[in-house]
Amino acid sequence: MVSPSPGPGQVSPTLADGFAEIERTAECAIDDLARMVAIDTTFPPGAGYEAFAGLMETTVAALGLDCQRVDVPEHLWRVAGGPAQGRRTNLIARRRSDKPVLGLYFHVDTVPAAPGWISDPFQLTRDGDRLIGLGAADMKGTVAAVLLALRAADTIGLPLGYDPMLLLCTDEEGGLYPGVRYLAEQGLLEGHVLNFNGAAAPRIWAGCFGLFTLLVRVHGKTVHASEAGTAGSSANAIEAALPILNALAALKPTIAARTSALPAPPHATHPLAAQLDISAAHGGQCGGQIPSLFEVLVCRRYAPEEDFQAARTEIENAVLAAAPGAAVELVLTGHLMPTSDPTGPHWPRWQEALSVGFGYAPDDFAKWGATSCSDFGWVQQTGMQEILLTGLGRPESHIHAPGEFTTRADIVALAKSVLAYLSAEFRRDLSPETIAAR
């Protein structure tokens, strides 16, 4: 006879032993995180992926996971006119048995370190419970939490209900072809997926906006600055771009007026709305030289109700109309599709696992979407609709900003949630696989 699964908020003695092992060995996870933070995987340029894959292969060796490197072909991700900056190396690390597969997804890239860091962004530092470093919360700390859970399971001999498959992927922070998109399109994803690119919050994911980036290149002609006034001798690319910048600024409130039916986060005072931002601008080298190139990076977040091609064309038309005499290129440099409602049959059990890990009550949970974006919109295009979500992000975590941090307590809580969900004995009454086998 199969013993009954512990009820809501309860864990078995064996799982309790696993939780104790997580607490006992939490410093090992912090050591893992320090090694991960030390590898520069900023995107752009995306030059550190091979080094990170090598670190992960070494790290998971003791867990008996089989590793497979999968590179995204360069012609898919390289931006037209841009340099090749490093292989887009994704790593799949998995355990193979007769169990169903649980994909554990992480993006390994970070945004570049913004000005204002007090500590070295590539050296993990501690301030009490805080663990400070670039990517600590988004999202290398989640890798450390999962490794902590898997080690605890092996140490105490906890029977697992799923074969874990770690998906360590490239180019989520931008780019034309995120690694998980390529893995999905190559048929390399199995089972269902737990996405760690979320918040440490009792959230039921309702989906999210899409995002694309356009690089506007305005060309001029370089001459000595003293010759700038000579008729026909130069074209100042920065000055030629001024009408374009004004046109983009004028378009911004029009786009911001477009709202979505996607539910907003709790306590939000406004519905989720589309966004247009000038995210970067580069041009010129010195005062004695007329600049021949000015580049503007435009970021557009679009609601699921909007059409990508229409949103792109609107910006391109505004740019070209603003400077009809200028030599202008427009290049798509990144695109994430919107993610539709990803909830499915595994969610109730995952909610229970989050609750035992973080201490949430059932009425803490709420369902909401976000204007932040995910590479799982591309995954859904291949037919996999259900995606579970969690993460280490908190409003105070300074994600994408100087001083980004997570905490030891959150890494431990996330590890416990993952261990519970992987456990074969945890809430079997909520497991779709167990129910189907009856």
XYZ file of C-alpha atoms in Angstrom, residues 2 84 287 303 345:
5
model
C 1.247 3.480 -0.886
C 31.099 38.139 -33.881
C 36.183 67.780 -30.219
C 1.503 44.091 -25.254
C -1.819 21.161 -14.495
